[in-house]
Coordinates of C-alpha atoms in Angstrom, one line a residue:
X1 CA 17.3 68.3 -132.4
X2 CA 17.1 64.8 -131.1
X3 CA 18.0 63.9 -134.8
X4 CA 21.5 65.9 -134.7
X5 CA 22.0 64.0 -131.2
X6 CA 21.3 60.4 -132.3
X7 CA 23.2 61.4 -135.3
X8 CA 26.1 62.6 -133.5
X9 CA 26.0 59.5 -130.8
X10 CA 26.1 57.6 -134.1
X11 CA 28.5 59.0 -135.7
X12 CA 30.8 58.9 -132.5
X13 CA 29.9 55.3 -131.9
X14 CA 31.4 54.1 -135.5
X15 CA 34.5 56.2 -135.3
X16 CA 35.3 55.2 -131.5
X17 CA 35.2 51.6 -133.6
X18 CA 37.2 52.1 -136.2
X19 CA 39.5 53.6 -134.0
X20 CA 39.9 50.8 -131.9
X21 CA 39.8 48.7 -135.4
X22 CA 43.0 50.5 -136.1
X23 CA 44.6 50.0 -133.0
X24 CA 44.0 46.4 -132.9
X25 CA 45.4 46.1 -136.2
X26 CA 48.9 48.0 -135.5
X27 CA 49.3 46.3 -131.8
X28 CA 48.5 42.7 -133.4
X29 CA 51.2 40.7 -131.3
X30 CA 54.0 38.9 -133.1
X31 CA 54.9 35.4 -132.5
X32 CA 58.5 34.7 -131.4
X33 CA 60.6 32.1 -133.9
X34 CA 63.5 30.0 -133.1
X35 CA 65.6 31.0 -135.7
X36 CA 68.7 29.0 -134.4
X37 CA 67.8 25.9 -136.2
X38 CA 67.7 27.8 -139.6
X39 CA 71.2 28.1 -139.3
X40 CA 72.3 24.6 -139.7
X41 CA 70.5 24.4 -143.3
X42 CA 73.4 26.0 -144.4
X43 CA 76.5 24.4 -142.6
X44 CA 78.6 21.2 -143.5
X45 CA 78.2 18.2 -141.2
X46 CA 81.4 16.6 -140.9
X47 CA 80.6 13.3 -138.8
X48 CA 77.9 11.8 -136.2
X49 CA 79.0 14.2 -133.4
X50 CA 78.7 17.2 -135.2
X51 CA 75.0 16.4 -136.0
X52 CA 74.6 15.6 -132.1
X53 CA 75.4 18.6 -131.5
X54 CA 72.9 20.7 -133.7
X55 CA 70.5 18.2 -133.0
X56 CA 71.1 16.0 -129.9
X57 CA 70.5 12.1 -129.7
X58 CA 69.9 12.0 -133.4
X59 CA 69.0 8.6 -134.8
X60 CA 69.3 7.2 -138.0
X61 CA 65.9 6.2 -138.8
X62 CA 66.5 5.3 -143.2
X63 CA 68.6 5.7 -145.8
X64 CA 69.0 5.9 -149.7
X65 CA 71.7 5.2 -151.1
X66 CA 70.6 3.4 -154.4
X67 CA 71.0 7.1 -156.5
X68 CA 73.2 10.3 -155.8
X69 CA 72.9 12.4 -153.9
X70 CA 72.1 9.7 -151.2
X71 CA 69.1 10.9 -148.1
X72 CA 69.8 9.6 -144.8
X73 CA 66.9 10.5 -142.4
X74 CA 67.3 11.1 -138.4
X75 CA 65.2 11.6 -135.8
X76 CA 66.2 13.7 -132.9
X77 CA 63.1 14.3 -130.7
X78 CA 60.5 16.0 -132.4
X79 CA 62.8 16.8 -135.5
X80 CA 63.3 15.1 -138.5
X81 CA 65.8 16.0 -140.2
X82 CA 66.9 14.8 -143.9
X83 CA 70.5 14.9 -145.3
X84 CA 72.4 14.8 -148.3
X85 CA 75.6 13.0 -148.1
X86 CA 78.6 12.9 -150.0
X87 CA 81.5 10.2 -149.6
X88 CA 85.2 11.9 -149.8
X89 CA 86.2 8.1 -150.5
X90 CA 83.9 5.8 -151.5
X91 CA 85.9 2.7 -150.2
X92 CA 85.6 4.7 -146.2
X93 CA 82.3 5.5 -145.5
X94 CA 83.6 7.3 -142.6
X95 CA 84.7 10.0 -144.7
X96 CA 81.7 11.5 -145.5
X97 CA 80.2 14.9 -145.7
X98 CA 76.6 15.5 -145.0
X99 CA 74.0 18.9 -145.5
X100 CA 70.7 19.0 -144.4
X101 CA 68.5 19.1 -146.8
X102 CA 65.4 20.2 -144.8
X103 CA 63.9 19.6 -141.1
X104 CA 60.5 19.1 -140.3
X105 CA 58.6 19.5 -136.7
X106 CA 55.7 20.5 -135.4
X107 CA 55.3 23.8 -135.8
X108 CA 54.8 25.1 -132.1
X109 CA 59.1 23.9 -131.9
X110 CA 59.8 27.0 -133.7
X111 CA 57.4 29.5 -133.3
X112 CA 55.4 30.7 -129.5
X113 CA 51.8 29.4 -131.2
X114 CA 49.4 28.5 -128.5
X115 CA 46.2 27.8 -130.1
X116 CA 45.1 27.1 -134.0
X117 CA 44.7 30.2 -136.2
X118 CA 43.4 31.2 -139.8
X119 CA 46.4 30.7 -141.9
X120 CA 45.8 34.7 -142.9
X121 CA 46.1 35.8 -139.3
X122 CA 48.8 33.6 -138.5
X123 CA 51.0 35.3 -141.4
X124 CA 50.3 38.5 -139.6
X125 CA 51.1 37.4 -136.4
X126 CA 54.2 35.7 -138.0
X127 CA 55.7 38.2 -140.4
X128 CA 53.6 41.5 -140.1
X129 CA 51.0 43.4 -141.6
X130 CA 53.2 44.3 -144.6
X131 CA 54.4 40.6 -145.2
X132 CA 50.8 39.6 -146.9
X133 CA 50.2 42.5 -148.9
X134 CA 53.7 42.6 -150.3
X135 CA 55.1 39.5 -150.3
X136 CA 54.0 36.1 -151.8
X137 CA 53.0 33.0 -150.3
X138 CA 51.0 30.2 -151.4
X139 CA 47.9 28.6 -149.9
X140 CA 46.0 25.3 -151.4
X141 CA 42.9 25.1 -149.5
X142 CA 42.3 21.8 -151.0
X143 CA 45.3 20.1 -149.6
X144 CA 45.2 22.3 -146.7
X145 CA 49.0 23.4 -147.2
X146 CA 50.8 27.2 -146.7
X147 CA 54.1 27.6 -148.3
X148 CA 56.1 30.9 -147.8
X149 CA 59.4 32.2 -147.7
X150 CA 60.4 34.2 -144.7
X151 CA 63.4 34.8 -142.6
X152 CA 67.1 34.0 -143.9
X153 CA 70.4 31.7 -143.4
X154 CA 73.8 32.0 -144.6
X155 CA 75.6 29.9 -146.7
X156 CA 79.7 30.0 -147.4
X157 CA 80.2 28.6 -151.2
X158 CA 83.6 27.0 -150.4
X159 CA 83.9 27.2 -154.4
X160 CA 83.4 30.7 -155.2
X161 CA 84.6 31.6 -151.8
X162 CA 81.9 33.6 -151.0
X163 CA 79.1 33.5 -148.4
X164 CA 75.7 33.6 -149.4
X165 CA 72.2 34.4 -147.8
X166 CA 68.7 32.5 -148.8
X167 CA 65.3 33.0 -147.5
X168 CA 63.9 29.6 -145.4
X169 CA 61.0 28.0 -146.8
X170 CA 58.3 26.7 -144.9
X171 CA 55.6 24.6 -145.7
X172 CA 53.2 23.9 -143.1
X173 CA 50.0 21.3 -143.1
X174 CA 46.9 22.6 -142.2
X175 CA 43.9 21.4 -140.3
X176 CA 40.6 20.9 -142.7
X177 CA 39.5 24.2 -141.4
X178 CA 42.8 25.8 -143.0
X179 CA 44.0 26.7 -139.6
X180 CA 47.5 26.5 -138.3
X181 CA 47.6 25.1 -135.0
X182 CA 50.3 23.8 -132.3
X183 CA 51.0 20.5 -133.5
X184 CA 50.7 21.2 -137.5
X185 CA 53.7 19.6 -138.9
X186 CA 55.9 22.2 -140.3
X187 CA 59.2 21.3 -143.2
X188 CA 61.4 24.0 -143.8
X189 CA 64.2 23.7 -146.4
X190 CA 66.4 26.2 -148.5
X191 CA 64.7 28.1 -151.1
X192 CA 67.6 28.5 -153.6
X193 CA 65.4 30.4 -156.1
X194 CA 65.1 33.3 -153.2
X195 CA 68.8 34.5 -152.9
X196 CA 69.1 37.6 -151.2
X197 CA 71.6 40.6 -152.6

């Protein structure tokens, strides 16, 4: 008799657990992302003040202009962000049209991360449950990096007249643990290989 009791004390033990294994797992909470800076990876820069007013105070910190397309690099606060440019007239350099290329920051500027996490929890907390069973990402322990693709921004093709959607993709440095935390530098740039229907 006091077999069948332990048994059944036992037995209610590891269900009460997994129970409360499943719960945890379901009510995992997910991080908020400031997706209004994905935006601009897809919009046309016309001048100076139109960058100011994506990214305020932006300075120009370099540039290359020795091939096409040329980079020109500002830094507004904790953002740096990487053009390409493109002259209308080449004999007015004020003509010129710029897109950004990609943005980099650290990583707690776009999403609510408070302390460092495992790379695999932090893509849970990011993107769900589902996310890392059915979608790809990429992690190389060895140079401590995670690159995925997740969330989207339109682009308008002024050529085919049509607007276009692509996934964001982030790239984020590690610590040597493989842990994301607060100040891990993040880039995120267009994934043109991930165009969504």
């Amino acid at each position: 008799m006091k077999r069948v009791i332990a048994f059944v004390i036992l037995f209610s033990l590891v269900c009460s657990s997994l129970c409360l294994t499943n719960v945890e797992a379901k009510t995992v909470k997910r991080y908020k992302i400031k997706t209004k800076y994905f935006k601009y990876l897809g919009y046309t820069f016309k001048n100076k003040k139109d960058i100011n007013k994506c990214f305020p105070k932006s300075k120009l910190i370099s540039k290359k202009t020795k091939y096409y397309p040329f980079k020109y690099k500002y830094k507004s606060g904790k953002f740096t962000c990487v053009y390409d440019c493109d002259f209308d007239d080449e004999s007015d350099k004020s003509t010129y049209e710029s897109s950004l290329d990609y943005f980099k920051c650290p990583i707690k500027k776009i999403v609510n991360i408070k302390k460092k996490t495992k790379y695999s929890k932090f893509i849970r907390k990011l993107a769900g449950k589902t996310y890392a069973k059915l979608h790809t990402y990429d992690i190389d322990k060895k140079k401590h990096k995670l690159s995925l693709a997740y969330k989207t921004f339109k682009c308008y093709d002024e050529e085919d007249k049509i607007t276009e959607r692509f996934y964001v993709l982030w790239e984020i440095k590690l610590d040597k643990k493989n842990r994301v935390k607060p100040s891990s530098i993040a880039t995120f740039s267009d994934s043109e290989d991930n165009i969504l229907s």
